[in-house]
PDB file of C-alpha atoms in Angstrom:
ATOM      1  CA  MET N 260     -86.447  13.619 -71.562  1.00 97.00           C
ATOM      2  CA  ASN N 261     -85.325  15.833 -68.193  1.00 98.00           C
ATOM      3  CA  VAL N 262     -84.814  19.954 -69.363  1.00 98.00           C
ATOM      4  CA  LEU N 263     -83.240  22.289 -67.027  1.00 98.00           C
ATOM      5  CA  ILE N 264     -84.316  26.314 -67.667  1.00 98.00           C
ATOM      6  CA  VAL N 265     -81.738  28.139 -66.120  1.00 98.00           C
ATOM      7  CA  GLY N 266     -83.532  31.750 -65.677  1.00 98.00           C
ATOM      8  CA  LEU N 267     -87.542  31.758 -64.920  1.00 97.00           C
ATOM      9  CA  GLY N 268     -88.106  35.202 -66.296  1.00 94.00           C
ATOM     10  CA  SER N 269     -90.683  35.863 -68.885  1.00 92.00           C
ATOM     11  CA  MET N 270     -88.119  34.567 -71.795  1.00 94.00           C
ATOM     12  CA  GLY N 271     -87.496  31.151 -69.303  1.00 97.00           C
ATOM     13  CA  LYS N 272     -91.505  30.842 -68.729  1.00 96.00           C
ATOM     14  CA  ARG N 273     -92.072  30.912 -72.682  1.00 95.00           C
ATOM     15  CA  ARG N 274     -88.947  28.409 -72.932  1.00 97.00           C
ATOM     16  CA  ALA N 275     -91.010  26.167 -70.202  1.00 97.00           C
ATOM     17  CA  ARG N 276     -94.082  26.827 -72.192  1.00 95.00           C
ATOM     18  CA  LEU N 277     -93.404  26.056 -75.494  1.00 96.00           C
ATOM     19  CA  THR N 278     -91.271  23.148 -74.845  1.00 97.00           C
ATOM     20  CA  ALA N 279     -94.007  21.789 -73.006  1.00 95.00           C
ATOM     21  CA  ARG N 280     -96.135  21.504 -75.866  1.00 93.00           C
ATOM     22  CA  LEU N 281     -92.610  20.512 -78.274  1.00 94.00           C
ATOM     23  CA  ARG N 282     -92.310  17.965 -76.252  1.00 95.00           C
ATOM     24  CA  LYS N 283     -94.635  15.676 -74.614  1.00 94.00           C
ATOM     25  CA  ASP N 284     -92.057  13.625 -73.042  1.00 95.00           C
ATOM     26  CA  ALA N 285     -90.341  16.441 -71.206  1.00 97.00           C
ATOM     27  CA  LYS N 286     -90.385  16.712 -67.554  1.00 98.00           C
ATOM     28  CA  LEU N 287     -89.197  20.089 -67.017  1.00 98.00           C
ATOM     29  CA  PHE N 288     -87.171  21.304 -63.799  1.00 98.00           C
ATOM     30  CA  GLY N 289     -86.165  24.925 -63.343  1.00 98.00           C
ATOM     31  CA  VAL N 290     -83.347  27.337 -61.554  1.00 98.00           C
ATOM     32  CA  ASP N 291     -84.025  31.181 -60.311  1.00 97.00           C
ATOM     33  CA  LYS N 292     -83.255  32.484 -57.155  1.00 96.00           C
ATOM     34  CA  ALA N 293     -86.143  35.099 -57.127  1.00 95.00           C
ATOM     35  CA  GLU N 294     -89.386  33.290 -55.281  1.00 96.00           C
ATOM     36  CA  SER N 295     -92.692  34.970 -57.051  1.00 95.00           C
ATOM     37  CA  ARG N 296     -90.800  33.417 -60.414  1.00 95.00           C
ATOM     38  CA  ARG N 297     -90.321  30.093 -59.222  1.00 97.00           C
ATOM     39  CA  ALA N 298     -94.224  29.929 -58.057  1.00 96.00           C
ATOM     40  CA  GLU N 299     -95.128  31.452 -61.393  1.00 95.00           C
ATOM     41  CA  ALA N 300     -93.127  28.330 -63.435  1.00 95.00           C
ATOM     42  CA  LYS N 301     -94.400  25.796 -60.645  1.00 94.00           C
ATOM     43  CA  ALA N 302     -97.825  26.870 -61.734  1.00 93.00           C
ATOM     44  CA  LEU N 303     -96.356  25.753 -65.592  1.00 92.00           C
ATOM     45  CA  GLY N 304     -95.738  22.367 -63.825  1.00 95.00           C
ATOM     46  CA  VAL N 305     -92.120  23.469 -63.307  1.00 97.00           C
ATOM     47  CA  GLU N 306     -90.323  21.769 -60.702  1.00 98.00           C
ATOM     48  CA  ALA N 307     -88.064  25.280 -59.391  1.00 97.00           C
ATOM     49  CA  PHE N 308     -85.541  25.823 -57.634  1.00 98.00           C
ATOM     50  CA  ALA N 309     -83.415  28.048 -55.871  1.00 98.00           C
ATOM     51  CA  ASP N 310     -80.056  26.509 -56.713  1.00 97.00           C
ATOM     52  CA  LEU N 311     -78.230  25.626 -59.898  1.00 98.00           C
ATOM     53  CA  ASP N 312     -76.246  22.970 -58.065  1.00 98.00           C
ATOM     54  CA  GLU N 313     -79.016  21.826 -56.525  1.00 98.00           C
ATOM     55  CA  ALA N 314     -81.117  21.955 -59.113  1.00 98.00           C
ATOM     56  CA  LEU N 315     -78.346  19.902 -61.307  1.00 98.00           C
ATOM     57  CA  ALA N 316     -78.344  16.863 -58.837  1.00 98.00           C
ATOM     58  CA  ALA N 317     -82.011  16.633 -58.251  1.00 97.00           C
ATOM     59  CA  ALA N 318     -82.434  16.768 -62.419  1.00 97.00           C
ATOM     60  CA  LYS N 319     -80.147  14.993 -63.916  1.00 98.00           C
ATOM     61  CA  PRO N 320     -81.008  16.835 -67.107  1.00 98.00           C
ATOM     62  CA  ASP N 321     -81.007  16.017 -70.667  1.00 98.00           C
ATOM     63  CA  ALA N 322     -80.723  19.781 -71.811  1.00 98.00           C
ATOM     64  CA  ALA N 323     -80.767  23.181 -70.495  1.00 98.00           C
ATOM     65  CA  LEU N 324     -81.861  26.289 -71.588  1.00 98.00           C
ATOM     66  CA  VAL N 325     -80.423  29.361 -70.061  1.00 98.00           C
ATOM     67  CA  CYS N 326     -82.632  32.440 -69.723  1.00 98.00           C
ATOM     68  CA  THR N 327     -80.729  34.463 -67.596  1.00 97.00           C
ATOM     69  CA  ALA N 328     -79.315  37.962 -68.182  1.00 95.00           C
ATOM     70  CA  PRO N 329     -77.089  37.983 -70.560  1.00 96.00           C
ATOM     71  CA  LEU N 330     -73.581  39.333 -68.925  1.00 97.00           C
ATOM     72  CA  SER N 331     -74.384  35.829 -66.384  1.00 97.00           C
ATOM     73  CA  HIS N 332     -74.806  33.021 -69.154  1.00 98.00           C
ATOM     74  CA  ALA N 333     -70.553  32.186 -69.549  1.00 98.00           C
ATOM     75  CA  ALA N 334     -70.538  31.228 -65.927  1.00 98.00           C
ATOM     76  CA  ILE N 335     -73.654  29.503 -66.069  1.00 98.00           C
ATOM     77  CA  ILE N 336     -72.832  27.749 -69.248  1.00 98.00           C
ATOM     78  CA  ASP N 337     -69.519  26.364 -68.456  1.00 98.00           C
ATOM     79  CA  ARG N 338     -70.925  25.147 -65.136  1.00 98.00           C
ATOM     80  CA  LEU N 339     -73.800  23.368 -66.861  1.00 98.00           C
ATOM     81  CA  LEU N 340     -70.952  22.424 -69.841  1.00 98.00           C
ATOM     82  CA  ASP N 341     -68.622  20.794 -66.492  1.00 98.00           C
ATOM     83  CA  ALA N 342     -72.041  18.603 -65.976  1.00 98.00           C
ATOM     84  CA  ASP N 343     -71.823  17.146 -69.209  1.00 98.00           C
ATOM     85  CA  VAL N 344     -75.448  18.582 -69.898  1.00 98.00           C
ATOM     86  CA  PRO N 345     -75.924  20.276 -73.537  1.00 98.00           C
ATOM     87  CA  VAL N 346     -76.936  23.630 -73.481  1.00 98.00           C
ATOM     88  CA  PHE N 347     -79.576  26.371 -75.488  1.00 98.00           C
ATOM     89  CA  THR N 348     -78.747  29.592 -74.741  1.00 98.00           C
ATOM     90  CA  GLU N 349     -80.546  32.804 -74.735  1.00 98.00           C
ATOM     91  CA  LEU N 350     -78.379  35.797 -76.908  1.00 96.00           C
ATOM     92  CA  ASN N 351     -75.226  36.658 -74.958  1.00 96.00           C
ATOM     93  CA  LEU N 352     -74.559  40.334 -76.504  1.00 97.00           C
ATOM     94  CA  VAL N 353     -71.394  40.546 -75.240  1.00 97.00           C
ATOM     95  CA  ALA N 354     -68.256  37.378 -76.459  1.00 97.00           C
ATOM     96  CA  ASP N 355     -67.079  36.673 -73.129  1.00 95.00           C
ATOM     97  CA  GLY N 356     -65.458  33.133 -72.563  1.00 96.00           C
ATOM     98  CA  TYR N 357     -66.300  32.402 -75.947  1.00 97.00           C
ATOM     99  CA  ALA N 358     -63.230  30.695 -76.894  1.00 97.00           C
ATOM    100  CA  ALA N 359     -63.307  28.571 -73.959  1.00 98.00           C
ATOM    101  CA  LEU N 360     -66.656  27.504 -73.865  1.00 98.00           C
ATOM    102  CA  THR N 361     -66.662  26.535 -77.619  1.00 98.00           C
ATOM    103  CA  ALA N 362     -63.662  24.067 -77.125  1.00 98.00           C
ATOM    104  CA  LYS N 363     -65.086  22.822 -73.718  1.00 98.00           C
ATOM    105  CA  ALA N 364     -68.403  22.080 -75.344  1.00 98.00           C
ATOM    106  CA  ARG N 365     -66.010  20.585 -78.907  1.00 98.00           C
ATOM    107  CA  GLU N 366     -63.917  18.663 -76.137  1.00 98.00           C
ATOM    108  CA  LYS N 367     -67.300  17.172 -74.417  1.00 98.00           C
ATOM    109  CA  GLY N 368     -68.744  16.080 -77.468  1.00 98.00           C
ATOM    110  CA  LEU N 369     -71.737  18.704 -76.302  1.00 98.00           C
ATOM    111  CA  ALA N 370     -73.975  20.664 -77.887  1.00 98.00           C
ATOM    112  CA  LEU N 371     -73.723  24.551 -77.389  1.00 98.00           C
ATOM    113  CA  PHE N 372     -76.645  26.048 -79.244  1.00 98.00           C
ATOM    114  CA  LEU N 373     -77.166  29.795 -79.585  1.00 98.00           C
ATOM    115  CA  SER N 374     -80.525  31.570 -80.362  1.00 98.00           C
ATOM    116  CA  SER N 375     -81.166  33.693 -82.700  1.00 97.00           C
ATOM    117  CA  THR N 376     -84.759  33.406 -83.208  1.00 97.00           C
ATOM    118  CA  MET N 377     -84.821  35.854 -86.462  1.00 97.00           C
ATOM    119  CA  LEU N 378     -83.448  33.273 -88.288  1.00 97.00           C
ATOM    120  CA  TYR N 379     -86.642  31.538 -88.016  1.00 96.00           C
ATOM    121  CA  ARG N 380     -88.800  33.566 -88.624  1.00 95.00           C
ATOM    122  CA  ALA N 381     -90.897  32.819 -92.440  1.00 94.00           C
ATOM    123  CA  GLU N 382     -90.273  36.487 -93.598  1.00 96.00           C
ATOM    124  CA  THR N 383     -86.421  36.924 -93.023  1.00 97.00           C
ATOM    125  CA  GLN N 384     -86.366  33.362 -94.685  1.00 96.00           C
ATOM    126  CA  TYR N 385     -88.195  34.432 -98.059  1.00 96.00           C
ATOM    127  CA  ILE N 386     -86.303  37.734 -98.237  1.00 97.00           C
ATOM    128  CA  LYS N 387     -83.136  35.898 -98.148  1.00 97.00           C
ATOM    129  CA  ARG N 388     -84.701  33.305-100.851  1.00 96.00           C
ATOM    130  CA  GLU N 389     -85.726  36.168-102.938  1.00 97.00           C
ATOM    131  CA  VAL N 390     -82.279  38.419-102.907  1.00 97.00           C
ATOM    132  CA  GLN N 391     -79.910  35.485-103.099  1.00 95.00           C
ATOM    133  CA  ALA N 392     -82.001  34.107-106.417  1.00 97.00           C
ATOM    134  CA  PHE N 393     -82.609  37.631-107.471  1.00 96.00           C
ATOM    135  CA  ALA N 394     -78.788  37.546-107.900  1.00 87.00           C
ATOM    136  CA  LYS N 395     -78.201  41.311-109.166  1.00 93.00           C
ATOM    137  CA  PRO N 396     -77.743  44.245-106.767  1.00 95.00           C
ATOM    138  CA  VAL N 397     -79.567  45.302-104.373  1.00 98.00           C
ATOM    139  CA  ASN N 398     -80.168  47.995-101.315  1.00 98.00           C
ATOM    140  CA  TYR N 399     -82.212  47.974 -98.515  1.00 98.00           C
ATOM    141  CA  VAL N 400     -83.414  50.720 -95.353  1.00 98.00           C
ATOM    142  CA  TYR N 401     -84.386  48.980 -92.125  1.00 98.00           C
ATOM    143  CA  HIS N 402     -85.628  51.237 -88.970  1.00 98.00           C
ATOM    144  CA  ILE N 403     -86.347  49.043 -86.064  1.00 98.00           C
ATOM    145  CA  GLY N 404     -87.563  51.106 -83.324  1.00 97.00           C
ATOM    146  CA  GLN N 405     -88.891  50.506 -79.699  1.00 95.00           C
ATOM    147  CA  TYR N 406     -90.211  52.849 -76.248  1.00 96.00           C
ATOM    148  CA  LEU N 407     -87.592  51.104 -73.921  1.00 95.00           C
ATOM    149  CA  PRO N 408     -89.925  51.389 -71.007  1.00 93.00           C
ATOM    150  CA  ASP N 409     -93.038  49.302 -72.972  1.00 93.00           C
ATOM    151  CA  TRP N 410     -89.999  46.293 -73.352  1.00 88.00           C
ATOM    152  CA  HIS N 411     -90.964  44.726 -69.981  1.00 85.00           C
ATOM    153  CA  PRO N 412     -93.951  46.697 -68.949  1.00 85.00           C
ATOM    154  CA  TRP N 413     -94.011  44.534 -65.816  1.00 84.00           C
ATOM    155  CA  GLU N 414     -90.884  45.892 -64.341  1.00 85.00           C
ATOM    156  CA  ASN N 415     -88.607  49.228 -64.556  1.00 89.00           C
ATOM    157  CA  TYR N 416     -86.234  49.363 -67.683  1.00 88.00           C
ATOM    158  CA  LYS N 417     -83.635  50.044 -65.125  1.00 88.00           C
ATOM    159  CA  ASN N 418     -83.746  46.608 -63.429  1.00 86.00           C
ATOM    160  CA  PHE N 419     -83.018  44.597 -66.141  1.00 88.00           C
ATOM    161  CA  PHE N 420     -80.566  43.811 -68.369  1.00 92.00           C
ATOM    162  CA  VAL N 421     -80.940  46.905 -71.079  1.00 91.00           C
ATOM    163  CA  GLY N 422     -80.384  49.285 -68.789  1.00 88.00           C
ATOM    164  CA  ASP N 423     -76.658  48.099 -67.993  1.00 91.00           C
ATOM    165  CA  ARG N 424     -74.525  49.940 -71.031  1.00 92.00           C
ATOM    166  CA  ARG N 425     -72.857  46.649 -71.810  1.00 94.00           C
ATOM    167  CA  THR N 426     -75.941  44.581 -73.086  1.00 96.00           C
ATOM    168  CA  GLY N 427     -78.222  48.027 -73.648  1.00 95.00           C
ATOM    169  CA  GLY N 428     -81.461  47.935 -76.323  1.00 96.00           C
ATOM    170  CA  VAL N 429     -80.188  49.723 -78.670  1.00 97.00           C
ATOM    171  CA  ARG N 430     -76.716  46.865 -78.721  1.00 97.00           C
ATOM    172  CA  GLU N 431     -79.673  44.104 -78.314  1.00 97.00           C
ATOM    173  CA  ILE N 432     -81.681  45.004 -80.929  1.00 97.00           C
ATOM    174  CA  PHE N 433     -78.498  44.878 -83.437  1.00 98.00           C
ATOM    175  CA  ALA N 434     -77.842  41.583 -81.951  1.00 98.00           C
ATOM    176  CA  ILE N 435     -81.303  40.170 -83.387  1.00 97.00           C
ATOM    177  CA  ASP N 436     -81.140  41.729 -86.359  1.00 98.00           C
ATOM    178  CA  LEU N 437     -77.927  41.374 -87.578  1.00 98.00           C
ATOM    179  CA  PRO N 438     -77.513  37.637 -87.939  1.00 98.00           C
ATOM    180  CA  TRP N 439     -80.616  37.482 -90.690  1.00 98.00           C
ATOM    181  CA  LEU N 440     -79.099  40.441 -92.460  1.00 98.00           C
ATOM    182  CA  VAL N 441     -75.733  39.127 -92.392  1.00 98.00           C
ATOM    183  CA  ASP N 442     -76.972  35.528 -93.650  1.00 97.00           C
ATOM    184  CA  ALA N 443     -79.066  37.256 -96.325  1.00 97.00           C
ATOM    185  CA  PHE N 444     -76.701  39.818 -97.773  1.00 97.00           C
ATOM    186  CA  GLY N 445     -73.445  38.037 -96.319  1.00 97.00           C
ATOM    187  CA  PRO N 446     -70.747  39.779 -94.437  1.00 97.00           C
ATOM    188  CA  VAL N 447     -70.237  43.472 -94.095  1.00 97.00           C
ATOM    189  CA  ARG N 448     -67.168  45.221 -95.044  1.00 97.00           C
ATOM    190  CA  HIS N 449     -67.621  49.009 -93.872  1.00 97.00           C
ATOM    191  CA  VAL N 450     -69.704  50.443 -91.646  1.00 97.00           C
ATOM    192  CA  TYR N 451     -70.326  54.174 -90.810  1.00 97.00           C
ATOM    193  CA  ALA N 452     -72.420  54.974 -87.788  1.00 98.00           C
ATOM    194  CA  GLU N 453     -73.925  57.893 -86.351  1.00 97.00           C
ATOM    195  CA  ARG N 454     -75.538  57.698 -82.362  1.00 97.00           C
ATOM    196  CA  ASP N 455     -77.159  59.879 -80.544  1.00 96.00           C
ATOM    197  CA  LYS N 456     -79.349  60.308 -77.891  1.00 96.00           C
ATOM    198  CA  LEU N 457     -82.861  62.290 -78.036  1.00 96.00           C
ATOM    199  CA  SER N 458     -84.515  60.744 -74.672  1.00 96.00           C
ATOM    200  CA  GLY N 459     -84.553  61.381 -70.872  1.00 95.00           C
ATOM    201  CA  LEU N 460     -84.381  58.012 -70.459  1.00 95.00           C
ATOM    202  CA  ALA N 461     -82.055  57.151 -67.234  1.00 95.00           C
ATOM    203  CA  ILE N 462     -79.678  54.771 -69.741  1.00 95.00           C
ATOM    204  CA  ASP N 463     -75.976  55.829 -70.104  1.00 94.00           C
ATOM    205  CA  TYR N 464     -76.075  54.800 -73.868  1.00 96.00           C
ATOM    206  CA  PRO N 465     -77.296  56.583 -77.222  1.00 97.00           C
ATOM    207  CA  ASP N 466     -80.824  55.659 -77.784  1.00 97.00           C
ATOM    208  CA  SER N 467     -80.797  55.313 -81.169  1.00 98.00           C
ATOM    209  CA  CYS N 468     -78.361  55.046 -84.119  1.00 98.00           C
ATOM    210  CA  PHE N 469     -77.766  55.038 -87.791  1.00 98.00           C
ATOM    211  CA  ALA N 470     -75.605  53.052 -89.296  1.00 98.00           C
ATOM    212  CA  VAL N 471     -75.034  52.500 -92.972  1.00 98.00           C
ATOM    213  CA  LEU N 472     -73.434  48.790 -93.767  1.00 98.00           C
ATOM    214  CA  ARG N 473     -71.325  47.607 -97.083  1.00 98.00           C
ATOM    215  CA  HIS N 474     -71.562  44.264 -97.469  1.00 98.00           C
ATOM    216  CA  GLU N 475     -68.823  42.398 -99.112  1.00 97.00           C
ATOM    217  CA  ASN N 476     -71.261  41.628-102.214  1.00 95.00           C
ATOM    218  CA  GLY N 477     -71.847  45.472-102.491  1.00 96.00           C
ATOM    219  CA  THR N 478     -75.078  45.735-101.373  1.00 97.00           C
ATOM    220  CA  LYS N 479     -75.409  48.769 -99.103  1.00 98.00           C
ATOM    221  CA  GLY N 480     -78.048  48.957 -95.863  1.00 98.00           C
ATOM    222  CA  VAL N 481     -79.182  51.663 -93.859  1.00 98.00           C
ATOM    223  CA  LEU N 482     -80.673  50.839 -90.224  1.00 98.00           C
ATOM    224  CA  ALA N 483     -81.985  53.181 -87.925  1.00 98.00           C
ATOM    225  CA  VAL N 484     -81.938  51.539 -84.922  1.00 98.00           C
ATOM    226  CA  ASP N 485     -83.594  52.980 -81.706  1.00 98.00           C
ATOM    227  CA  VAL N 486     -85.263  52.720 -77.951  1.00 97.00           C
ATOM    228  CA  VAL N 487     -87.687  56.113 -77.897  1.00 97.00           C
ATOM    229  CA  SER N 488     -90.243  54.939 -80.744  1.00 97.00           C
ATOM    230  CA  PRO N 489     -93.356  55.464 -79.037  1.00 96.00           C
ATOM    231  CA  LYS N 490     -94.810  52.816 -81.456  1.00 95.00           C
ATOM    232  CA  ALA N 491     -92.667  49.825 -81.568  1.00 94.00           C
ATOM    233  CA  VAL N 492     -91.933  49.497 -85.796  1.00 96.00           C
ATOM    234  CA  ARG N 493     -89.712  47.020 -87.636  1.00 96.00           C
ATOM    235  CA  ASN N 494     -89.750  48.867 -91.200  1.00 98.00           C
ATOM    236  CA  PHE N 495     -87.878  47.284 -93.890  1.00 98.00           C
ATOM    237  CA  GLU N 496     -87.866  47.485 -97.681  1.00 98.00           C
ATOM    238  CA  VAL N 497     -85.325  46.018 -99.747  1.00 98.00           C
ATOM    239  CA  PHE N 498     -84.491  46.839-103.880  1.00 98.00           C
ATOM    240  CA  GLY N 499     -82.876  46.148-106.969  1.00 98.00           C
ATOM    241  CA  GLU N 500     -83.853  46.760-110.265  1.00 97.00           C
ATOM    242  CA  GLY N 501     -86.461  44.609-111.009  1.00 96.00           C
ATOM    243  CA  LEU N 502     -87.116  43.406-107.485  1.00 98.00           C
ATOM    244  CA  HIS N 503     -88.725  45.646-104.222  1.00 98.00           C
ATOM    245  CA  LEU N 504     -89.725  44.168-101.491  1.00 98.00           C
ATOM    246  CA  PHE N 505     -91.299  45.228 -98.127  1.00 98.00           C
ATOM    247  CA  TRP N 506     -92.122  44.146 -94.661  1.00 98.00           C
ATOM    248  CA  GLU N 507     -93.638  45.533 -91.610  1.00 96.00           C
ATOM    249  CA  GLY N 508     -92.447  43.236 -89.098  1.00 93.00           C
ATOM    250  CA  ASN N 509     -95.564  40.801 -88.151  1.00 89.00           C
ATOM    251  CA  PRO N 510     -96.807  37.740 -90.784  1.00 86.00           C
ATOM    252  CA  ARG N 511     -99.372  39.659 -92.539  1.00 89.00           C
ATOM    253  CA  SER N 512     -97.014  42.937 -93.820  1.00 93.00           C
ATOM    254  CA  LEU N 513     -94.259  41.121 -96.298  1.00 96.00           C
ATOM    255  CA  TYR N 514     -95.567  42.193 -99.600  1.00 97.00           C
ATOM    256  CA  ARG N 515     -93.860  42.178-103.489  1.00 97.00           C
ATOM    257  CA  TYR N 516     -94.459  45.093-105.521  1.00 98.00           C
ATOM    258  CA  ASP N 517     -95.496  43.713-109.210  1.00 96.00           C
ATOM    259  CA  ALA N 518     -94.261  45.985-111.517  1.00 94.00           C
ATOM    260  CA  GLU N 519     -97.012  44.816-114.573  1.00 94.00           C
ATOM    261  CA  LYS N 520     -99.617  45.268-111.903  1.00 96.00           C
ATOM    262  CA  LYS N 521     -98.010  48.654-110.273  1.00 96.00           C
ATOM    263  CA  GLU N 522     -99.228  47.332-107.176  1.00 97.00           C
ATOM    264  CA  LYS N 523     -97.999  45.844-103.977  1.00 97.00           C
ATOM    265  CA  ILE N 524     -99.085  41.521-103.354  1.00 96.00           C
ATOM    266  CA  ALA N 525     -99.247  40.657-100.119  1.00 95.00           C
ATOM    267  CA  VAL N 526     -97.107  37.517 -99.500  1.00 95.00           C
ATOM    268  CA  ASP N 527     -98.582  35.028 -96.853  1.00 90.00           C
ATOM    269  CA  THR N 528     -95.616  32.837 -95.312  1.00 88.00           C
ATOM    270  CA  TYR N 529     -97.418  31.043 -92.650  1.00 74.00           C
ATOM    271  CA  GLY N 530    -100.467  29.045 -92.900  1.00 61.00           C
ATOM    272  CA  SER N 531    -101.409  29.681 -89.601  1.00 41.00           C
ATOM    273  CA  PHE N 532     -99.090  32.091 -86.881  1.00 40.00           C
ATOM    274  CA  GLU N 533     -99.124  32.339 -82.766  1.00 45.00           C
ATOM    275  CA  HIS N 534     -98.966  35.526 -80.939  1.00 37.00           C
ATOM    276  CA  ASP N 535     -98.641  36.628 -77.180  1.00 45.00           C
ATOM    277  CA  GLY N 536    -101.191  39.778 -76.691  1.00 46.00           C
ATOM    278  CA  ARG N 537     -98.128  40.910 -73.899  1.00 45.00           C
ATOM    279  CA  TYR N 538     -95.648  41.787 -76.999  1.00 42.00           C
ATOM    280  CA  SER N 539     -95.715  44.181 -80.346  1.00 44.00           C
ATOM    281  CA  ASP N 540     -97.572  42.373 -82.838  1.00 43.00           C
ATOM    282  CA  ASN N 541     -94.360  41.936 -84.332  1.00 44.00           C
ATOM    283  CA  ILE N 542     -93.231  38.782 -82.295  1.00 52.00           C
ATOM    284  CA  VAL N 543     -94.857  35.415 -83.378  1.00 64.00           C
ATOM    285  CA  GLU N 544     -93.696  32.805 -81.060  1.00 86.00           C
ATOM    286  CA  ASN N 545     -93.883  30.135 -84.024  1.00 89.00           C
ATOM    287  CA  ALA N 546     -90.278  31.491 -84.165  1.00 93.00           C
ATOM    288  CA  TYR N 547     -89.635  30.253 -80.896  1.00 95.00           C
ATOM    289  CA  VAL N 548     -90.880  27.064 -81.540  1.00 94.00           C
ATOM    290  CA  ASP N 549     -89.513  26.329 -84.607  1.00 95.00           C
ATOM    291  CA  GLU N 550     -85.696  27.343 -83.106  1.00 97.00           C
ATOM    292  CA  LEU N 551     -86.495  24.904 -80.264  1.00 97.00           C
ATOM    293  CA  ALA N 552     -87.209  22.165 -82.546  1.00 97.00           C
ATOM    294  CA  ASN N 553     -83.790  22.635 -84.276  1.00 98.00           C
ATOM    295  CA  PHE N 554     -81.999  22.327 -81.070  1.00 98.00           C
ATOM    296  CA  PHE N 555     -83.670  19.081 -80.017  1.00 98.00           C
ATOM    297  CA  ASP N 556     -83.171  17.900 -83.718  1.00 98.00           C
ATOM    298  CA  VAL N 557     -79.652  18.911 -83.111  1.00 98.00           C
ATOM    299  CA  LEU N 558     -79.602  16.723 -79.976  1.00 98.00           C
ATOM    300  CA  ALA N 559     -80.880  13.825 -81.760  1.00 97.00           C
ATOM    301  CA  GLY N 560     -78.151  13.920 -84.603  1.00 97.00           C
ATOM    302  CA  ARG N 561     -81.024  15.145 -87.113  1.00 97.00           C
ATOM    303  CA  ALA N 562     -80.116  18.485 -87.953  1.00 97.00           C
ATOM    304  CA  GLN N 563     -77.374  21.478 -87.775  1.00 97.00           C
ATOM    305  CA  PRO N 564     -78.065  24.795 -86.189  1.00 97.00           C
ATOM    306  CA  ARG N 565     -78.531  27.494 -88.134  1.00 96.00           C
ATOM    307  CA  TRP N 566     -76.281  29.676 -85.826  1.00 97.00           C
ATOM    308  CA  ASP N 567     -72.924  29.312 -83.669  1.00 97.00           C
ATOM    309  CA  PHE N 568     -71.033  30.508 -81.410  1.00 97.00           C
ATOM    310  CA  ALA N 569     -68.185  31.693 -84.628  1.00 96.00           C
ATOM    311  CA  ARG N 570     -70.913  33.526 -86.785  1.00 97.00           C
ATOM    312  CA  ASP N 571     -71.993  35.231 -83.711  1.00 98.00           C
ATOM    313  CA  GLU N 572     -68.801  36.512 -81.975  1.00 98.00           C
ATOM    314  CA  ALA N 573     -68.010  38.230 -85.273  1.00 97.00           C
ATOM    315  CA  VAL N 574     -71.746  39.656 -85.183  1.00 98.00           C
ATOM    316  CA  LEU N 575     -70.701  41.062 -81.837  1.00 98.00           C
ATOM    317  CA  ARG N 576     -67.575  43.030 -83.367  1.00 97.00           C
ATOM    318  CA  LEU N 577     -69.165  44.136 -85.809  1.00 97.00           C
ATOM    319  CA  ILE N 578     -71.727  45.747 -83.419  1.00 98.00           C
ATOM    320  CA  ASP N 579     -68.473  47.054 -81.015  1.00 97.00           C
ATOM    321  CA  ARG N 580     -67.410  48.660 -84.741  1.00 96.00           C
ATOM    322  CA  ILE N 581     -70.990  50.163 -84.736  1.00 97.00           C
ATOM    323  CA  GLU N 582     -70.694  51.063 -81.656  1.00 96.00           C
ATOM    324  CA  GLU N 583     -67.156  52.933 -81.648  1.00 93.00           C
ATOM    325  CA  ALA N 584     -67.614  54.740 -84.946  1.00 82.00           C
TER     326      ALA N 584
END
């Protein structure tokens, strides 16, 4: 199986490494204009090119992974579909070309698979099961905070996509987490938001946001999202009469409250998990592996994707509403 990875930055190299582990039959090809990135990818066994058309001609790929900056995705995906290549794409953050791309993929019978890694976290799936089995009203409070300069310590935050207003850091956090929240609690009916700037970061968008969401089933959620927290945090709490769950974003921090014992009980959703030390402890590799496995199963006709462009467009519209509030 020939797999082409478009974009050989941190995420592209992660996808290359995990694909090689997951698919022993995969021959990896890559595209990136930066010579330094091509050299790093070659050390991972990736045959790297500077030009997409050259890579397509040499690789004749059976699948492609798009790991470039979000605003470049639509044009790259369109070129890959024209070459009859099924596509896995990282978060888009904007809905550019969604209608045309999904129509083209459908017409050609090609998979168009959209990343939504939080849907593959064992903790979020546990929360979803518990909430839906509970079947009574609940509310949740969720703070996701990170310090923007720490996202990619090896490069200046102004030099990659989070420095752009359309694909800023706060918007990306919403795009990462809203899919699993909508999956667990259902579509959102009403939104109220307050946004402002707390930091001296050189960005032209608010660096913090409080949003209150009213889901169609009556659930209320309070989200606090920021890119100024010195310590990366992901603090989630959902509660109702008879249910109380807590999660701090990493596999060892999921708890349920036992009302009879009057104590929090740890919930182990992973037999084992893998963490890349360059990132915060709330980022585990297992979900990235499971997501790629889902993509390859979709290509083999064994599974359906957990996320798609139609649901993602609804989430992006929701983020637009939050940003316009």
